[in-house]
Every structure is written in C-alpha cells, then in structure tokens.
Short mmCIF file of C-alpha atoms and ligand atoms in Angstrom, two decimals:
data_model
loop_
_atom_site.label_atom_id
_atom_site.label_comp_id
_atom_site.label_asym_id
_atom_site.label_seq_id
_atom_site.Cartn_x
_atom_site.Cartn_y
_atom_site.Cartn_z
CA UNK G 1 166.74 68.26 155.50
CA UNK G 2 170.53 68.85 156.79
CA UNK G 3 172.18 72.36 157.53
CA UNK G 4 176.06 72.08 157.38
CA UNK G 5 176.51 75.67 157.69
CA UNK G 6 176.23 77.60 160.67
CA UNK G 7 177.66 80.20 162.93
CA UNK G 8 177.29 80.29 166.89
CA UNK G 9 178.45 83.18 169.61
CA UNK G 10 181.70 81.86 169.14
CA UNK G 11 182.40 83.60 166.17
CA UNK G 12 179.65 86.21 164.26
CA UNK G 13 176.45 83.93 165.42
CA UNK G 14 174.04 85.27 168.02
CA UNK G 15 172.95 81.71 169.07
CA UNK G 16 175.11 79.14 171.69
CA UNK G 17 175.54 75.91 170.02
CA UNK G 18 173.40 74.51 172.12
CA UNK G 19 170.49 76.91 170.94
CA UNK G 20 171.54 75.72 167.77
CA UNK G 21 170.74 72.08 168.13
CA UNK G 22 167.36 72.78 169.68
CA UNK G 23 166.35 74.81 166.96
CA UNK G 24 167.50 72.36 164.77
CA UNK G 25 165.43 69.86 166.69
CA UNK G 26 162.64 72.18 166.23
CA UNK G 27 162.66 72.59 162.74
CA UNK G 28 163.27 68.77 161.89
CA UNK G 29 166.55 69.08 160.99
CA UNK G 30 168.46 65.65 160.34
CA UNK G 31 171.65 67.12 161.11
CA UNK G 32 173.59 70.39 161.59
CA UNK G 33 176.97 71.56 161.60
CA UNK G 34 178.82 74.17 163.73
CA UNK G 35 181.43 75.88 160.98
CA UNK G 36 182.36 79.14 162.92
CA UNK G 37 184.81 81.31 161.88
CA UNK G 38 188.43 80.74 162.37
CA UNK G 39 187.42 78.82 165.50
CA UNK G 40 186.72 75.32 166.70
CA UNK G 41 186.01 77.01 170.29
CA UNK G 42 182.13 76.08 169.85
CA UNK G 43 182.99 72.07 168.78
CA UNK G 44 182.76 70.98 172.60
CA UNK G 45 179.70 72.63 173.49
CA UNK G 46 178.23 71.29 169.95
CA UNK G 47 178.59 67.76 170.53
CA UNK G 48 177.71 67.52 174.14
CA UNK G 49 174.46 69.46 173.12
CA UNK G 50 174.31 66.78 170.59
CA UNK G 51 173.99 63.52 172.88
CA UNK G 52 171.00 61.56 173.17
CA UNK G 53 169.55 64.80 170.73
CA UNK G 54 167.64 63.56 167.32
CA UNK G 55 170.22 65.90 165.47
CA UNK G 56 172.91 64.56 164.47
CA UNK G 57 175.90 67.00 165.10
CA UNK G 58 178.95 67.78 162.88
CA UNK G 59 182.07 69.36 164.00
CA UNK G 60 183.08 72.30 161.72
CA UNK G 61 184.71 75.45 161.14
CA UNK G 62 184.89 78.14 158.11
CA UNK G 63 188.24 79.43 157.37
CA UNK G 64 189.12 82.81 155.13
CA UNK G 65 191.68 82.16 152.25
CA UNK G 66 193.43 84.77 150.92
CA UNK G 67 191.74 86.22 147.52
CA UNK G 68 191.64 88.75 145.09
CA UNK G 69 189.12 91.02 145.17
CA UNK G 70 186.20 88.90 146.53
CA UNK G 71 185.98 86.49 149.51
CA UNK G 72 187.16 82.94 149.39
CA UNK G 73 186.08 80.55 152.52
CA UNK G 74 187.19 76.89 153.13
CA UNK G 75 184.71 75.01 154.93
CA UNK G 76 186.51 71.95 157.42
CA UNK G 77 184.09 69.25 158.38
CA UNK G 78 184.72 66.78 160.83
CA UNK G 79 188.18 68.46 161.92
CA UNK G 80 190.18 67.11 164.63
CA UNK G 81 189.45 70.09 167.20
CA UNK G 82 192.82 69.67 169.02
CA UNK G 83 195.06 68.85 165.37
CA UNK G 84 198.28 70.47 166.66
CA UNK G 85 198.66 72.37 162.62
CA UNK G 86 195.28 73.54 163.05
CA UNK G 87 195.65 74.88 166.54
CA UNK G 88 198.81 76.56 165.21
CA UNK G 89 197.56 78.16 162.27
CA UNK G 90 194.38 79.40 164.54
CA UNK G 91 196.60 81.21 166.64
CA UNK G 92 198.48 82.84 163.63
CA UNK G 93 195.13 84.07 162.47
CA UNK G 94 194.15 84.68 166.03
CA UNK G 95 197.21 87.37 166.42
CA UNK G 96 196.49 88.58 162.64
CA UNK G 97 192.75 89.93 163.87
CA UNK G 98 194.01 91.22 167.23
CA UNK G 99 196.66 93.74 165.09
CA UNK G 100 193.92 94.28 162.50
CA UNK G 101 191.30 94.84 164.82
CA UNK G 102 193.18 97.58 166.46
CA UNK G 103 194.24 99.26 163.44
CA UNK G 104 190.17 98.86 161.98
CA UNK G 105 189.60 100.77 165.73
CA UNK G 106 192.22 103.37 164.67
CA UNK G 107 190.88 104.46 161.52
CA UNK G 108 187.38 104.47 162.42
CA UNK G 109 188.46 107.16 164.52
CA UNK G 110 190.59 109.30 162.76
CA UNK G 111 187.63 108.99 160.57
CA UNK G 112 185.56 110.81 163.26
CA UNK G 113 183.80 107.42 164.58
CA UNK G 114 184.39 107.33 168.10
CA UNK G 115 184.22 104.05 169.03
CA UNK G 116 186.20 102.57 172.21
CA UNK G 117 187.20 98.56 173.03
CA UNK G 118 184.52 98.79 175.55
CA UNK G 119 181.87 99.39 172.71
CA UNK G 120 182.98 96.13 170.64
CA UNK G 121 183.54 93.98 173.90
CA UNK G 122 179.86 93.99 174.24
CA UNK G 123 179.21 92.52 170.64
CA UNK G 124 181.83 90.59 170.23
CA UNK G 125 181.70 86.52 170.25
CA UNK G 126 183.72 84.27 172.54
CA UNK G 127 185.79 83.89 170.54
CA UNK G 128 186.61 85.62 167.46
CA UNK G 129 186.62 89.42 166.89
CA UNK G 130 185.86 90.53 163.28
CA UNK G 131 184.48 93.30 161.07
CA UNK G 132 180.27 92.37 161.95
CA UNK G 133 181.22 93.03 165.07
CA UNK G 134 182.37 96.71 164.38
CA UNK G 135 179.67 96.78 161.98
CA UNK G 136 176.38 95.99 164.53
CA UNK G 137 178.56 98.91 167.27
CA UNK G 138 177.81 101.33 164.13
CA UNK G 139 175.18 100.64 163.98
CA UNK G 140 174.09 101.01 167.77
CA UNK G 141 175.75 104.13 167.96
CA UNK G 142 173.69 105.31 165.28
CA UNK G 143 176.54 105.92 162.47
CA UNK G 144 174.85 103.75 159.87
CA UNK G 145 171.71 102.59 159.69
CA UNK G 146 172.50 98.53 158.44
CA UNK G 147 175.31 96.50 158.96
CA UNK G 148 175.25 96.34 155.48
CA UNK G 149 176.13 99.97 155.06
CA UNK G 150 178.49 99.73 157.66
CA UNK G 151 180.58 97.50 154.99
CA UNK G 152 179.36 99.48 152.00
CA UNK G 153 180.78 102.61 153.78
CA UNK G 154 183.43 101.99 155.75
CA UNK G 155 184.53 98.27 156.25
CA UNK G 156 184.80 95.73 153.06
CA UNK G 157 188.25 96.12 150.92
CA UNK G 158 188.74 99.10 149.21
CA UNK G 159 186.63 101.44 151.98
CA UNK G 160 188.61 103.94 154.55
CA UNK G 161 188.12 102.03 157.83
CA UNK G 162 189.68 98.39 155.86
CA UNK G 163 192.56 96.97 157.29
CA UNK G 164 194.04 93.28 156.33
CA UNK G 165 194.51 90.71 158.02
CA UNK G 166 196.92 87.87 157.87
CA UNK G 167 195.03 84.62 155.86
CA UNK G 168 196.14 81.35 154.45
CA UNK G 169 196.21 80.13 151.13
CA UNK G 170 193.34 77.98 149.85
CA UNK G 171 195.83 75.25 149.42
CA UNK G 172 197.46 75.83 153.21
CA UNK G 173 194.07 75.92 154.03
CA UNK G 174 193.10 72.34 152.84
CA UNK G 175 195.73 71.12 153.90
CA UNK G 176 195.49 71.92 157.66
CA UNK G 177 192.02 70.44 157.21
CA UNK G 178 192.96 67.58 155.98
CA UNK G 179 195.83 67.24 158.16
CA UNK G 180 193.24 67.32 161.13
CA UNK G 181 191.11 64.50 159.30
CA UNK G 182 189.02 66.64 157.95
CA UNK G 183 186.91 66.80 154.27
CA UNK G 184 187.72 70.68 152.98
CA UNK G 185 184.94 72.15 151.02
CA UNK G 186 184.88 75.32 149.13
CA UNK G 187 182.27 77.57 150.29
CA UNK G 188 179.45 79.80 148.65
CA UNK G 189 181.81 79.53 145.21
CA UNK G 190 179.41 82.39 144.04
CA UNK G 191 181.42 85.01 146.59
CA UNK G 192 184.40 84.83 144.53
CA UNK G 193 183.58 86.97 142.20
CA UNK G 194 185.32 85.36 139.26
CA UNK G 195 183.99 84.86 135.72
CA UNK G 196 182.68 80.93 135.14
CA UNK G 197 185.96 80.01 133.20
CA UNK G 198 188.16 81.32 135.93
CA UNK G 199 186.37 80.04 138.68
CA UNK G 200 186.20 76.43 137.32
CA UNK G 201 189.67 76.60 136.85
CA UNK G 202 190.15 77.66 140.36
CA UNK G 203 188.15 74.44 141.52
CA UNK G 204 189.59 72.68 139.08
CA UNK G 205 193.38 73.56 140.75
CA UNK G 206 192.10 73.39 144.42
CA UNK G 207 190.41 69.49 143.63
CA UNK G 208 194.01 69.04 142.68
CA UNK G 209 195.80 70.52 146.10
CA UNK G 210 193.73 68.08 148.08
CA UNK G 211 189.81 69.95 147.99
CA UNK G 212 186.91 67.61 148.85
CA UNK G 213 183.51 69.11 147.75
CA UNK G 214 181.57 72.25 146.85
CA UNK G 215 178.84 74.07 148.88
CA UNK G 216 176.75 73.89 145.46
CA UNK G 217 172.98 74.24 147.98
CA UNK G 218 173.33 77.80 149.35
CA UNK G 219 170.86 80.22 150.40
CA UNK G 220 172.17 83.11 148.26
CA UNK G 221 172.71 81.23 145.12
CA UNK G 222 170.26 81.03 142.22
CA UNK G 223 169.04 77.91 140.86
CA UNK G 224 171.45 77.67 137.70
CA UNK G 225 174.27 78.66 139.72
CA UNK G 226 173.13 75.47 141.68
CA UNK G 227 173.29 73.34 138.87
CA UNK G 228 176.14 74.95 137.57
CA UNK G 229 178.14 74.22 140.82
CA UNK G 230 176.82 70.17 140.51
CA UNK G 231 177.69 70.14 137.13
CA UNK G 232 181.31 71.05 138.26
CA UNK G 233 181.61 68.83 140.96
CA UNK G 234 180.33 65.96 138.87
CA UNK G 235 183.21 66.81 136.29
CA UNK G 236 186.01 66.79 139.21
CA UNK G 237 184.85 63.70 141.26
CA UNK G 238 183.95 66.61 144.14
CA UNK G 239 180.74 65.94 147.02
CA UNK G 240 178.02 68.77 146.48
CA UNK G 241 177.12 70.10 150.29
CA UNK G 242 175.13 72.91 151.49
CA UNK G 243 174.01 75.29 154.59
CA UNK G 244 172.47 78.10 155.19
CA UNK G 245 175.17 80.56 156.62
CA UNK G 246 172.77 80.93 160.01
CA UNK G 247 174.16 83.93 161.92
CA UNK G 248 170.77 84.27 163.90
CA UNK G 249 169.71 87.88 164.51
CA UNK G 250 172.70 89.11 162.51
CA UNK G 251 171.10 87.55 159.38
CA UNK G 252 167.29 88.07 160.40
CA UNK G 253 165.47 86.99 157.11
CA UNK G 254 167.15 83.56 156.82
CA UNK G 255 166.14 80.64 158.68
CA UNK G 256 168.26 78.04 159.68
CA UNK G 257 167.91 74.75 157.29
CA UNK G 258 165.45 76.68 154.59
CA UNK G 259 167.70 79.92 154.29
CA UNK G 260 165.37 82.43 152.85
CA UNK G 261 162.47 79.51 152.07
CA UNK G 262 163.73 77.82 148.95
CA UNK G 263 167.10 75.68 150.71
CA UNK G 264 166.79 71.94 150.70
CA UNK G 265 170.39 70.82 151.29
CA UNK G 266 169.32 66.92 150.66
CA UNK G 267 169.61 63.80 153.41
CA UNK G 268 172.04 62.04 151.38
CA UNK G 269 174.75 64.89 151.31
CA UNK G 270 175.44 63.56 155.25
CA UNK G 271 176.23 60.36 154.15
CA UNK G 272 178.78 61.20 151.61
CA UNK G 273 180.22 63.48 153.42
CA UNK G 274 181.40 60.61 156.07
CA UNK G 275 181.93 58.53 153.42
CA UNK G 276 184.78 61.04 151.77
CA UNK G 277 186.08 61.81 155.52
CA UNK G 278 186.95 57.81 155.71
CA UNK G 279 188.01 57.53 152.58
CA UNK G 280 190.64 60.74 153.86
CA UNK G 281 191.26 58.25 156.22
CA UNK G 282 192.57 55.52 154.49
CA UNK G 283 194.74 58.42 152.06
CA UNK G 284 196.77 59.58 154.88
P1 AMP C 1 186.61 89.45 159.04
O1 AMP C 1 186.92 87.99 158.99
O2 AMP C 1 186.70 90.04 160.38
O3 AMP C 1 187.38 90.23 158.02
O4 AMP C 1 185.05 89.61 158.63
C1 AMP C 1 184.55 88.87 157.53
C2 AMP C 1 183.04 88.72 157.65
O5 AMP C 1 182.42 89.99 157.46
C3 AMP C 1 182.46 87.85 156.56
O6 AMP C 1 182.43 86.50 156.93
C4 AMP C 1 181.06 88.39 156.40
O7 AMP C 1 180.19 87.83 157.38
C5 AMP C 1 181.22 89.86 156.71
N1 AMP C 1 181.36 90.65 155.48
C6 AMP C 1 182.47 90.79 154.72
N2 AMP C 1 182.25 91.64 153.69
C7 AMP C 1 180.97 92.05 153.81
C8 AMP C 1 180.13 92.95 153.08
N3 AMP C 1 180.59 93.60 151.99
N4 AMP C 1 178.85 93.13 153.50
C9 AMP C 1 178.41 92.50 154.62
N5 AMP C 1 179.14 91.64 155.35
C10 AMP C 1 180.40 91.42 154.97
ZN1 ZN C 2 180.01 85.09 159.57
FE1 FE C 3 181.46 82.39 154.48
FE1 FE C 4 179.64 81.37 157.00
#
C-alpha cells in the first residue's frame, strides 16, 4: 500500500513531515508523498525524515487551478523544489493569499465575527495561510460548530466572508510542473463538479497541454467513479494514482493510506509514476 497524497503543518496538515513518515512506517506504508498546498516548504524536512526509513519518500505539492464553480487541484510529483518558474509562480500565489487573507479577515468582521491576526497566527501552518485555517479559529471561538459549517456558512464561493484569490490555469499549472521535472496529475477529478461528458473532455484537453495521470484511488470517490476515472485514463494513455488527502486532526475520520477503510492505492502505481517522470525526462 502507497499514499501519494498528503498534507503536513506546512500547509492545512496538523502533522510535521517527519510525523508523517513514522506513521507511515507504522502503518506499513511502501511509500508516501508530501503534496502540500501551494508549497514545497515541507520537501526538505520530507526527505531527510526519509533516509535510512523503510518508506520510501516522494517530493510533492498540490496546486489550485482556476475553475468554475467547483475546485480543480494539480497534483506535482517529484518537482524540482528550487525550479526557478515554480519558485516564481509560488510567490505570485504567495502575495495572492496574503491580499485575500486580509480581505477574508475584513469581511468576517463587518459580518460581526471578530476575529484578529493573532487568532489565525495560532492555527496557521508554516507556511501557507488559507480558508481551514479561518475555518478551525471559528470554530474555537465558538461561531460554528464544524469546519464544515464554517465553509457552508461563511467561506466556500458564493458565501459572505469569500474572497478570491489569484490561481493559475490548469495548463500554467502543468506546465510549471513539468518545467520543474515533475509528472502533473489531476486531482480528486470528482471535485470538479462537471457532468461525465464535460469532465472527460476537460481531461481529455489537459492530457493534451502536457497532463500526466489521474488520482482515479481516492478516499471520497465511489467505486464506479473509480473505474470510471481508469477507464479514462486507459483511453488517454494517462497513469492512475491515488492518496488519501491526510490532513491529520483536521480530517479526523480518515486514516492515512486506508482513507476512511476501503483505500488501496496499489504498489505498482510507484513504479509508474517514476517511470513517466523519466520518460518527462527524456521529452524536455
Ligand atoms: P484556500 O486555498 O485558502 O482557498 O483553501 C482551500 C481549501 O479549503 C481546500 O483545499 C479545502 O481543504 C478547503 N475547502 C474548500 N472548500 C471547502 C468546503 N466547501 N468545505 C470544506 N473545506 C473546503
Ligand atoms: Zn488541504
Ligand atoms: Fe485537493
Ligand atoms: Fe489535498
């Protein structure tokens, strides 16, 4: 069993990367990757805590692409952590949140939320500041009762305290992966929110700009999405991975590896994932 999607402190996770490959360890995990959000801040500490360990670690990171009305990630795997485009575009985004973040702050309280900087600073990773992290202050403060009605209420698109934020294309996205060496892989396709005929065609067009695989093993997704997903990727020449979106106590009932019990992301999935990373290689 492999888990190639995971989030540490360094983004919305509540476990060091280093905590991360123990548990791992722990739970027999062949390998695990680090994709935090926005941020390859958590690589270094990954792969030191991944010497001489039985886990085999994979650098990663999970970036936003601008969407319609549902949420599109890019996974990057095996990224160059100090690609010059990458580093540049990370700082874009990096300014983008700052600007949101304060405006988010704004309207929660005009809104009658009083929340200060010194609230969030306590939550927030070490590295990237997003909306969990104004969700789980709402929640201590006793506003809402879930982080999941903190979004229903007040945060996701469309609800009084949203604010945007500056994101990439899909395709800008791949290609900033790939420029940095990396394999781009569209994440939890299920999020999207499009019907089946649109969303193929959406894979269909991002294989074209450069896209490398499909996170068809996810926690949240039902068995014929599943198959759906390796159906597509067997149609566009695309690698099938999978993870379990680990945020540690900020997603309590899903374990790292098994997800909510029924995740097997298969051994084999590892291998041809280096195998499309070299063959990126030999493209560029
Ligand atoms: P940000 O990048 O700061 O806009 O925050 C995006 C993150 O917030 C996502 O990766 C999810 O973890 C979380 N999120 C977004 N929408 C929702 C929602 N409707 N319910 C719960 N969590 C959400
Ligand atoms: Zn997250
Ligand atoms: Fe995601
Ligand atoms: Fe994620």
């Amino acid at each position: 069993m492999i888990d190639l999607h995971t989030h540490s402190i360094y983004s919305d996770g509540t476990h060091t990367p280093t905590e991360l490959v123990a548990m791992a360890g722990e739970r027999g995990l062949r390998a695990l990757a680090l994709t935090d959000h926005d941020t390859v801040a958590g690589i270094g500490e990954l792969l030191a805590a991944g010497q001489g360990a039985a886990v085999e670690t994979v650098p990663g990171i999970e970036l936003s692409a601008e969407c319609g009305q549902g949420t599109m990630h890019i996974l990057g795997y095996y990224i160059d952590p100090a690609s010059p485009a990458l580093t540049a575009m990370l700082a874009k985004i990096r300014e983008g949140r700052a600007t949101r973040n304060v405006e988010i702050l704004k309207k929660l309280n005009r809104l009658g939320y009083v929340l200060r900087w010194s609230d969030l600073e306590k939550h927030t990773g070490k590295d990237v500041v997003g909306r969990p992290h104004f969700a789980e202050v709402l929640v201590e403060r006793g506003y809402v009762k879930s982080r999941k009605s903190a979004f229903d209420l007040l945060l996701a698109k469309g609800r009084p305290a949203y604010a945007e934020r500056y994101h990439c294309s899909a395709g800008e996205c791949i290609g900033f992966i790939r420029e940095a060496g990396g394999v781009a892989v569209l994440a939890h396709p299920a999020t999207i929110h499009l019907s089946d005929t649109k969303l193929r065609a959406l894979v269909g067009e991002l294989a074209g700009q450069g896209l490398g695989g499909i996170e068809a093993y996810y926690a949240e997704h039902r068995p014929e999405n599943r198959k759906k997903f390796i159906g597509w990727a067997e149609e566009l020449g695309l690698l099938c991975t999978g993870g379990s979106d680990f945020h540690g106590k900020n997603s309590p009932d899903l374990k790292l590896g098994t997800g909510f019990g029924q995740l097997r992301v298969p051994d084999e999935v590892l291998e041809q994932l280096k195998a499309r990373r070299d063959q990126s290689d030999t493209l560029r």
